[in-house]
């Protein structure tokens, strides 16, 4: 890295790269806010994946969203396919045409192939300033923030450190999704006439990255029944269309009748719905981060993945230290082998033959203990919805 640290001179055209899933893009929204507040006249673009793009739909944090399917390039052998090469060439032409003066890469440089991809992207953009995390592989960066490994900082704080390398900062560290009045109206319709009852959202899924992050469906059912019977709560099971079968399995194991909304909401309408809930219970997933963005209290169940890097994040900070705060709790069992996904400076190992004992040892009682604590201090839905940005 050649430039000295400190705030860059006036920037006109900034590209932020976050090619990942929903939860990962959500962790970048405070850093986008820092850029918007520090460089108010700059045009800010975000290069994201098609699946996560709805997080930034109608967002005041960016002026433009550029789509790129990075998952088609996860392996070097994928990148030489004709369609892949054509896609890269189209992206290069688009980036050159935009004439960015600064590219900000919000990714760890974990592998040689990953480093090569982001170096190529940095040079292909034509940007004079190339900013990112540096763990010793950031030879192509002009400025960077020190990467001490996964979990040394929460991913939100790592992203804020990257934009801090060019002088950008914010006092508002909320995760943000902009919703509309229509999103709120649809969410209220889905929840029906349940005014006065506590509403608990349960998400038994884990996104597409690793199914091993899932807790047992039978235990989710036990938690749902206990909260329905103990508080008179409405239990709303949420998730994407690909999790509909899993949601039905949980619902079928319950004694009470839950509201199964899996696959029935868009990302933005799910945020609106979660904002009406008193509590969210689920594992490490993008939906868990959506609940945090909605201001809902969160019980997050962690096993193989790194809770210090991806635990629920609220304006007061992450739960990565004690794992407990007034807004949420991380429930996990501290085994010698856990976390094994993104444990420190590596991505992790294959889990095909792993028994996932770290998930099996998380009991229903452990989760209910934190659920009881958080329900006792829950706010009104109207107060929570003040967290959510509206279009």
GROMACS .gro file of C-alpha atoms in nm:
model
  391
    1UNK     CA    1   0.000   0.000   0.000
    2UNK     CA    2   0.157   0.318  -0.119
    3UNK     CA    3  -0.064   0.608  -0.005
    4UNK     CA    4  -0.042   0.758   0.339
    5UNK     CA    5  -0.341   0.718   0.571
    6UNK     CA    6  -0.601   0.988   0.629
    7UNK     CA    7  -0.903   1.121   0.450
    8UNK     CA    8  -0.880   1.118   0.074
    9UNK     CA    9  -0.942   1.437  -0.119
   10UNK     CA   10  -1.286   1.483  -0.270
   11UNK     CA   11  -1.421   1.163  -0.425
   12UNK     CA   12  -1.673   1.181  -0.707
   13UNK     CA   13  -1.744   0.821  -0.798
   14UNK     CA   14  -1.709   0.533  -0.551
   15UNK     CA   15  -1.761   0.160  -0.615
   16UNK     CA   16  -1.820  -0.068  -0.314
   17UNK     CA   17  -1.776  -0.441  -0.374
   18UNK     CA   18  -1.968  -0.690  -0.161
   19UNK     CA   19  -2.026  -1.004  -0.364
   20UNK     CA   20  -2.194  -1.226  -0.107
   21UNK     CA   21  -2.528  -1.335   0.037
   22UNK     CA   22  -2.798  -1.131   0.213
   23UNK     CA   23  -2.647  -1.134   0.561
   24UNK     CA   24  -2.303  -1.035   0.439
   25UNK     CA   25  -2.439  -0.741   0.239
   26UNK     CA   26  -2.639  -0.628   0.541
   27UNK     CA   27  -2.319  -0.609   0.745
   28UNK     CA   28  -2.188  -0.360   0.487
   29UNK     CA   29  -2.476  -0.113   0.521
   30UNK     CA   30  -2.319   0.086   0.811
   31UNK     CA   31  -2.005   0.137   0.601
   32UNK     CA   32  -2.219   0.254   0.307
   33UNK     CA   33  -2.380   0.503   0.544
   34UNK     CA   34  -2.035   0.622   0.653
   35UNK     CA   35  -1.942   0.686   0.290
   36UNK     CA   36  -2.267   0.870   0.223
   37UNK     CA   37  -2.223   1.094   0.527
   38UNK     CA   38  -1.853   1.163   0.468
   39UNK     CA   39  -1.871   1.212   0.090
   40UNK     CA   40  -2.227   1.347   0.041
   41UNK     CA   41  -2.169   1.468  -0.315
   42UNK     CA   42  -2.011   1.143  -0.438
   43UNK     CA   43  -2.196   0.893  -0.654
   44UNK     CA   44  -2.190   0.560  -0.468
   45UNK     CA   45  -2.238   0.232  -0.655
   46UNK     CA   46  -2.252  -0.118  -0.508
   47UNK     CA   47  -2.137  -0.431  -0.691
   48UNK     CA   48  -2.344  -0.715  -0.543
   49UNK     CA   49  -2.492  -1.054  -0.628
   50UNK     CA   50  -2.844  -1.087  -0.774
   51UNK     CA   51  -2.963  -1.275  -0.464
   52UNK     CA   52  -2.861  -1.005  -0.217
   53UNK     CA   53  -2.948  -0.701  -0.431
   54UNK     CA   54  -3.300  -0.650  -0.281
   55UNK     CA   55  -3.128  -0.543   0.043
   56UNK     CA   56  -3.031  -0.218  -0.134
   57UNK     CA   57  -3.351  -0.168  -0.332
   58UNK     CA   58  -3.467   0.197  -0.289
   59UNK     CA   59  -3.186   0.253  -0.038
   60UNK     CA   60  -3.064   0.611   0.010
   61UNK     CA   61  -2.719   0.470   0.087
   62UNK     CA   62  -2.639   0.401  -0.280
   63UNK     CA   63  -2.709   0.564  -0.614
   64UNK     CA   64  -2.668   0.252  -0.824
   65UNK     CA   65  -2.659  -0.126  -0.785
   66UNK     CA   66  -2.454  -0.334  -1.030
   67UNK     CA   67  -2.522  -0.707  -1.042
   68UNK     CA   68  -2.261  -0.978  -1.085
   69UNK     CA   69  -2.298  -1.352  -1.015
   70UNK     CA   70  -1.973  -1.410  -0.830
   71UNK     CA   71  -2.077  -1.766  -0.740
   72UNK     CA   72  -2.010  -1.864  -1.102
   73UNK     CA   73  -1.642  -1.781  -1.042
   74UNK     CA   74  -1.580  -1.945  -0.705
   75UNK     CA   75  -1.335  -2.193  -0.863
   76UNK     CA   76  -1.062  -2.120  -1.113
   77UNK     CA   77  -1.197  -2.391  -1.344
   78UNK     CA   78  -1.534  -2.210  -1.358
   79UNK     CA   79  -1.377  -1.887  -1.479
   80UNK     CA   80  -1.254  -2.032  -1.810
   81UNK     CA   81  -1.599  -2.129  -1.935
   82UNK     CA   82  -1.719  -1.930  -2.235
   83UNK     CA   83  -2.019  -1.781  -2.056
   84UNK     CA   84  -1.804  -1.689  -1.757
   85UNK     CA   85  -1.544  -1.514  -1.972
   86UNK     CA   86  -1.815  -1.326  -2.155
   87UNK     CA   87  -1.967  -1.216  -1.824
   88UNK     CA   88  -1.632  -1.086  -1.700
   89UNK     CA   89  -1.573  -0.892  -2.020
   90UNK     CA   90  -1.916  -0.729  -1.992
   91UNK     CA   91  -1.844  -0.634  -1.632
   92UNK     CA   92  -1.503  -0.488  -1.724
   93UNK     CA   93  -1.659  -0.275  -1.997
   94UNK     CA   94  -1.928  -0.154  -1.758
   95UNK     CA   95  -1.679  -0.060  -1.485
   96UNK     CA   96  -1.448   0.122  -1.725
   97UNK     CA   97  -1.739   0.319  -1.863
   98UNK     CA   98  -1.836   0.432  -1.511
   99UNK     CA   99  -1.490   0.589  -1.449
  100UNK     CA  100  -1.472   0.516  -1.076
  101UNK     CA  101  -1.205   0.702  -0.883
  102UNK     CA  102  -1.220   0.471  -0.579
  103UNK     CA  103  -1.301   0.101  -0.542
  104UNK     CA  104  -1.366  -0.037  -0.192
  105UNK     CA  105  -1.347  -0.416  -0.156
  106UNK     CA  106  -1.525  -0.544   0.156
  107UNK     CA  107  -1.384  -0.897   0.148
  108UNK     CA  108  -1.115  -1.092   0.329
  109UNK     CA  109  -0.832  -1.213   0.106
  110UNK     CA  110  -0.847  -1.575   0.221
  111UNK     CA  111  -0.728  -1.777  -0.079
  112UNK     CA  112  -0.486  -1.716  -0.363
  113UNK     CA  113  -0.769  -1.747  -0.614
  114UNK     CA  114  -0.989  -1.507  -0.420
  115UNK     CA  115  -0.703  -1.258  -0.394
  116UNK     CA  116  -0.640  -1.284  -0.767
  117UNK     CA  117  -1.009  -1.218  -0.842
  118UNK     CA  118  -1.025  -0.905  -0.628
  119UNK     CA  119  -0.691  -0.778  -0.756
  120UNK     CA  120  -0.816  -0.823  -1.111
  121UNK     CA  121  -1.139  -0.643  -1.022
  122UNK     CA  122  -0.948  -0.358  -0.862
  123UNK     CA  123  -0.730  -0.299  -1.168
  124UNK     CA  124  -1.015  -0.365  -1.414
  125UNK     CA  125  -1.219  -0.087  -1.254
  126UNK     CA  126  -0.953   0.166  -1.351
  127UNK     CA  127  -0.991   0.333  -1.010
  128UNK     CA  128  -0.693   0.528  -0.882
  129UNK     CA  129  -0.767   0.436  -0.520
  130UNK     CA  130  -0.807   0.068  -0.428
  131UNK     CA  131  -0.910   0.007  -0.065
  132UNK     CA  132  -0.967  -0.313   0.130
  133UNK     CA  133  -0.863  -0.550   0.408
  134UNK     CA  134  -0.496  -0.648   0.412
  135UNK     CA  135  -0.373  -0.968   0.575
  136UNK     CA  136  -0.044  -0.959   0.387
  137UNK     CA  137  -0.200  -1.037   0.049
  138UNK     CA  138  -0.316  -0.685  -0.026
  139UNK     CA  139  -0.029  -0.597  -0.258
  140UNK     CA  140  -0.273  -0.446  -0.509
  141UNK     CA  141  -0.435  -0.209  -0.256
  142UNK     CA  142  -0.340   0.157  -0.228
  143UNK     CA  143  -0.493   0.181   0.119
  144UNK     CA  144  -0.615  -0.078   0.361
  145UNK     CA  145  -0.724  -0.177   0.707
  146UNK     CA  146  -0.535  -0.449   0.892
  147UNK     CA  147  -0.704  -0.790   0.878
  148UNK     CA  148  -0.630  -0.983   1.197
  149UNK     CA  149  -0.845  -1.283   1.100
  150UNK     CA  150  -1.211  -1.381   1.122
  151UNK     CA  151  -1.371  -1.290   1.452
  152UNK     CA  152  -1.104  -1.046   1.568
  153UNK     CA  153  -1.367  -0.787   1.474
  154UNK     CA  154  -1.729  -0.832   1.376
  155UNK     CA  155  -1.776  -0.811   0.998
  156UNK     CA  156  -1.961  -0.480   1.045
  157UNK     CA  157  -1.660  -0.335   1.225
  158UNK     CA  158  -1.416  -0.471   0.967
  159UNK     CA  159  -1.614  -0.295   0.692
  160UNK     CA  160  -1.619   0.027   0.893
  161UNK     CA  161  -1.241  -0.005   0.937
  162UNK     CA  162  -1.197  -0.034   0.559
  163UNK     CA  163  -1.392   0.284   0.481
  164UNK     CA  164  -1.218   0.444   0.778
  165UNK     CA  165  -0.892   0.404   0.587
  166UNK     CA  166  -1.013   0.685   0.355
  167UNK     CA  167  -1.156   0.892   0.640
  168UNK     CA  168  -1.521   0.780   0.626
  169UNK     CA  169  -1.710   0.735   0.953
  170UNK     CA  170  -2.059   0.736   1.102
  171UNK     CA  171  -2.213   0.738   1.447
  172UNK     CA  172  -2.511   0.536   1.319
  173UNK     CA  173  -2.412   0.170   1.292
  174UNK     CA  174  -2.756   0.020   1.230
  175UNK     CA  175  -2.799  -0.248   0.968
  176UNK     CA  176  -3.044  -0.102   0.717
  177UNK     CA  177  -3.308  -0.215   0.470
  178UNK     CA  178  -3.548   0.041   0.324
  179UNK     CA  179  -3.911  -0.072   0.323
  180UNK     CA  180  -4.225   0.086   0.179
  181UNK     CA  181  -4.573   0.143   0.319
  182UNK     CA  182  -4.690  -0.139   0.095
  183UNK     CA  183  -4.434  -0.375   0.251
  184UNK     CA  184  -4.567  -0.286   0.596
  185UNK     CA  185  -4.929  -0.329   0.490
  186UNK     CA  186  -4.862  -0.671   0.339
  187UNK     CA  187  -4.674  -0.782   0.651
  188UNK     CA  188  -4.960  -0.674   0.876
  189UNK     CA  189  -5.207  -0.858   0.652
  190UNK     CA  190  -5.000  -1.178   0.672
  191UNK     CA  191  -4.987  -1.159   1.051
  192UNK     CA  192  -5.363  -1.103   1.068
  193UNK     CA  193  -5.557  -0.970   1.366
  194UNK     CA  194  -5.317  -1.056   1.645
  195UNK     CA  195  -5.296  -0.723   1.825
  196UNK     CA  196  -5.204  -0.761   2.188
  197UNK     CA  197  -5.042  -1.103   2.148
  198UNK     CA  198  -4.665  -1.144   2.155
  199UNK     CA  199  -4.541  -1.251   1.812
  200UNK     CA  200  -4.238  -1.477   1.787
  201UNK     CA  201  -4.067  -1.543   1.452
  202UNK     CA  202  -3.890  -1.877   1.416
  203UNK     CA  203  -3.649  -1.940   1.129
  204UNK     CA  204  -3.535  -2.304   1.117
  205UNK     CA  205  -3.326  -2.256   0.801
  206UNK     CA  206  -2.971  -2.143   0.745
  207UNK     CA  207  -2.946  -2.003   0.394
  208UNK     CA  208  -2.764  -2.187   0.120
  209UNK     CA  209  -2.404  -2.163   0.243
  210UNK     CA  210  -2.408  -2.452   0.492
  211UNK     CA  211  -2.699  -2.669   0.600
  212UNK     CA  212  -2.487  -2.782   0.895
  213UNK     CA  213  -2.570  -2.456   1.069
  214UNK     CA  214  -2.927  -2.576   1.121
  215UNK     CA  215  -3.058  -2.666   1.465
  216UNK     CA  216  -3.286  -2.970   1.499
  217UNK     CA  217  -3.644  -2.913   1.370
  218UNK     CA  218  -3.785  -3.095   1.674
  219UNK     CA  219  -3.621  -2.844   1.908
  220UNK     CA  220  -3.750  -2.546   1.714
  221UNK     CA  221  -4.096  -2.702   1.754
  222UNK     CA  222  -4.044  -2.741   2.129
  223UNK     CA  223  -3.940  -2.377   2.161
  224UNK     CA  224  -4.241  -2.263   1.959
  225UNK     CA  225  -4.484  -2.466   2.171
  226UNK     CA  226  -4.331  -2.345   2.498
  227UNK     CA  227  -4.356  -1.978   2.395
  228UNK     CA  228  -4.709  -2.021   2.257
  229UNK     CA  229  -4.832  -2.193   2.572
  230UNK     CA  230  -4.638  -1.978   2.818
  231UNK     CA  231  -4.711  -1.634   2.669
  232UNK     CA  232  -5.005  -1.690   2.438
  233UNK     CA  233  -4.765  -1.601   2.157
  234UNK     CA  234  -4.838  -1.627   1.790
  235UNK     CA  235  -4.558  -1.832   1.635
  236UNK     CA  236  -4.469  -1.726   1.280
  237UNK     CA  237  -4.235  -1.961   1.093
  238UNK     CA  238  -4.038  -1.767   0.831
  239UNK     CA  239  -3.788  -1.845   0.557
  240UNK     CA  240  -3.730  -1.854   0.186
  241UNK     CA  241  -3.911  -2.068  -0.074
  242UNK     CA  242  -3.631  -2.327  -0.058
  243UNK     CA  243  -3.703  -2.370   0.315
  244UNK     CA  244  -4.077  -2.434   0.281
  245UNK     CA  245  -4.042  -2.809   0.337
  246UNK     CA  246  -3.831  -2.757   0.648
  247UNK     CA  247  -4.080  -2.501   0.781
  248UNK     CA  248  -4.363  -2.747   0.726
  249UNK     CA  249  -4.172  -3.013   0.918
  250UNK     CA  250  -4.135  -2.780   1.218
  251UNK     CA  251  -4.502  -2.681   1.199
  252UNK     CA  252  -4.606  -3.046   1.180
  253UNK     CA  253  -4.417  -3.126   1.500
  254UNK     CA  254  -4.585  -2.849   1.701
  255UNK     CA  255  -4.887  -2.896   1.929
  256UNK     CA  256  -5.006  -2.540   1.871
  257UNK     CA  257  -5.094  -2.410   1.526
  258UNK     CA  258  -4.820  -2.176   1.396
  259UNK     CA  259  -4.848  -1.934   1.109
  260UNK     CA  260  -4.628  -2.079   0.834
  261UNK     CA  261  -4.505  -1.788   0.619
  262UNK     CA  262  -4.198  -1.952   0.467
  263UNK     CA  263  -4.171  -1.855   0.102
  264UNK     CA  264  -4.455  -1.604   0.125
  265UNK     CA  265  -4.255  -1.283   0.162
  266UNK     CA  266  -3.997  -1.084  -0.029
  267UNK     CA  267  -3.683  -0.976   0.158
  268UNK     CA  268  -3.825  -0.629   0.226
  269UNK     CA  269  -4.164  -0.759   0.336
  270UNK     CA  270  -3.989  -1.005   0.564
  271UNK     CA  271  -3.808  -0.712   0.728
  272UNK     CA  272  -4.143  -0.537   0.775
  273UNK     CA  273  -4.289  -0.855   0.923
  274UNK     CA  274  -3.994  -0.909   1.157
  275UNK     CA  275  -4.032  -0.550   1.271
  276UNK     CA  276  -4.379  -0.643   1.403
  277UNK     CA  277  -4.241  -0.937   1.602
  278UNK     CA  278  -4.142  -0.930   1.968
  279UNK     CA  279  -3.870  -1.194   1.929
  280UNK     CA  280  -3.678  -1.382   1.662
  281UNK     CA  281  -3.535  -1.731   1.721
  282UNK     CA  282  -3.309  -1.885   1.457
  283UNK     CA  283  -2.961  -1.985   1.353
  284UNK     CA  284  -2.677  -1.812   1.171
  285UNK     CA  285  -2.841  -1.685   0.852
  286UNK     CA  286  -2.928  -1.382   0.648
  287UNK     CA  287  -3.276  -1.387   0.801
  288UNK     CA  288  -3.120  -1.349   1.147
  289UNK     CA  289  -2.943  -1.033   1.026
  290UNK     CA  290  -3.271  -0.907   0.876
  291UNK     CA  291  -3.428  -0.943   1.221
  292UNK     CA  292  -3.146  -0.738   1.374
  293UNK     CA  293  -3.196  -0.475   1.101
  294UNK     CA  294  -3.565  -0.461   1.193
  295UNK     CA  295  -3.478  -0.389   1.557
  296UNK     CA  296  -3.628  -0.716   1.678
  297UNK     CA  297  -3.475  -0.893   1.975
  298UNK     CA  298  -3.279  -1.197   1.858
  299UNK     CA  299  -3.190  -1.537   1.999
  300UNK     CA  300  -2.923  -1.666   1.759
  301UNK     CA  301  -2.815  -2.031   1.773
  302UNK     CA  302  -2.455  -2.083   1.660
  303UNK     CA  303  -2.250  -2.397   1.606
  304UNK     CA  304  -1.985  -2.446   1.337
  305UNK     CA  305  -1.979  -2.082   1.219
  306UNK     CA  306  -1.796  -1.792   1.382
  307UNK     CA  307  -2.023  -1.602   1.620
  308UNK     CA  308  -1.763  -1.332   1.675
  309UNK     CA  309  -1.765  -1.249   1.305
  310UNK     CA  310  -2.135  -1.291   1.222
  311UNK     CA  311  -2.335  -1.265   1.541
  312UNK     CA  312  -2.639  -1.033   1.555
  313UNK     CA  313  -2.532  -0.668   1.533
  314UNK     CA  314  -2.717  -0.378   1.690
  315UNK     CA  315  -2.635  -0.003   1.710
  316UNK     CA  316  -2.468  -0.060   2.048
  317UNK     CA  317  -2.242  -0.316   1.882
  318UNK     CA  318  -2.220  -0.691   1.830
  319UNK     CA  319  -2.281  -0.970   2.079
  320UNK     CA  320  -1.944  -1.125   2.001
  321UNK     CA  321  -1.798  -1.079   2.350
  322UNK     CA  322  -2.030  -1.206   2.623
  323UNK     CA  323  -2.289  -1.326   2.372
  324UNK     CA  324  -2.567  -1.153   2.568
  325UNK     CA  325  -2.715  -0.802   2.561
  326UNK     CA  326  -3.046  -0.629   2.623
  327UNK     CA  327  -3.132  -0.678   2.255
  328UNK     CA  328  -3.019  -1.032   2.191
  329UNK     CA  329  -2.829  -1.345   2.279
  330UNK     CA  330  -2.598  -1.592   2.110
  331UNK     CA  331  -2.663  -1.946   2.229
  332UNK     CA  332  -2.380  -2.191   2.164
  333UNK     CA  333  -2.167  -2.462   2.320
  334UNK     CA  334  -1.796  -2.382   2.344
  335UNK     CA  335  -1.632  -2.698   2.208
  336UNK     CA  336  -1.258  -2.720   2.122
  337UNK     CA  337  -1.341  -2.769   1.752
  338UNK     CA  338  -1.584  -2.480   1.728
  339UNK     CA  339  -1.600  -2.261   1.528
  340UNK     CA  340  -1.470  -2.464   1.237
  341UNK     CA  341  -1.615  -2.240   0.963
  342UNK     CA  342  -1.411  -1.921   0.927
  343UNK     CA  343  -1.242  -1.995   1.255
  344UNK     CA  344  -0.965  -1.734   1.230
  345UNK     CA  345  -0.757  -1.686   0.916
  346UNK     CA  346  -0.904  -1.970   0.712
  347UNK     CA  347  -1.238  -2.045   0.551
  348UNK     CA  348  -1.286  -2.378   0.727
  349UNK     CA  349  -1.289  -2.747   0.660
  350UNK     CA  350  -1.532  -2.980   0.487
  351UNK     CA  351  -1.818  -3.079   0.717
  352UNK     CA  352  -1.943  -3.387   0.533
  353UNK     CA  353  -1.831  -3.627   0.807
  354UNK     CA  354  -1.881  -3.393   1.101
  355UNK     CA  355  -2.141  -3.491   1.362
  356UNK     CA  356  -2.210  -3.122   1.438
  357UNK     CA  357  -2.197  -3.196   1.807
  358UNK     CA  358  -2.180  -2.819   1.865
  359UNK     CA  359  -2.540  -2.790   1.740
  360UNK     CA  360  -2.669  -3.107   1.904
  361UNK     CA  361  -2.554  -2.994   2.248
  362UNK     CA  362  -2.758  -2.672   2.229
  363UNK     CA  363  -3.070  -2.763   2.428
  364UNK     CA  364  -3.424  -2.633   2.415
  365UNK     CA  365  -3.383  -2.507   2.772
  366UNK     CA  366  -3.077  -2.298   2.679
  367UNK     CA  367  -3.271  -2.123   2.402
  368UNK     CA  368  -3.584  -2.075   2.612
  369UNK     CA  369  -3.386  -1.917   2.895
  370UNK     CA  370  -3.275  -1.634   2.666
  371UNK     CA  371  -3.616  -1.612   2.498
  372UNK     CA  372  -3.784  -1.559   2.834
  373UNK     CA  373  -3.534  -1.289   2.928
  374UNK     CA  374  -3.580  -1.097   2.605
  375UNK     CA  375  -3.960  -1.127   2.593
  376UNK     CA  376  -3.975  -0.975   2.940
  377UNK     CA  377  -3.820  -0.652   2.808
  378UNK     CA  378  -3.970  -0.638   2.459
  379UNK     CA  379  -4.082  -0.302   2.317
  380UNK     CA  380  -4.393  -0.209   2.125
  381UNK     CA  381  -4.389  -0.280   1.750
  382UNK     CA  382  -4.433   0.093   1.682
  383UNK     CA  383  -4.113   0.178   1.869
  384UNK     CA  384  -3.917  -0.097   1.694
  385UNK     CA  385  -4.033   0.019   1.352
  386UNK     CA  386  -3.859   0.351   1.413
  387UNK     CA  387  -3.538   0.161   1.339
  388UNK     CA  388  -3.640   0.078   0.985
  389UNK     CA  389  -3.578   0.323   0.703
  390UNK     CA  390  -3.887   0.385   0.491
  391UNK     CA  391  -3.894   0.480   0.125
   0.00000   0.00000   0.00000
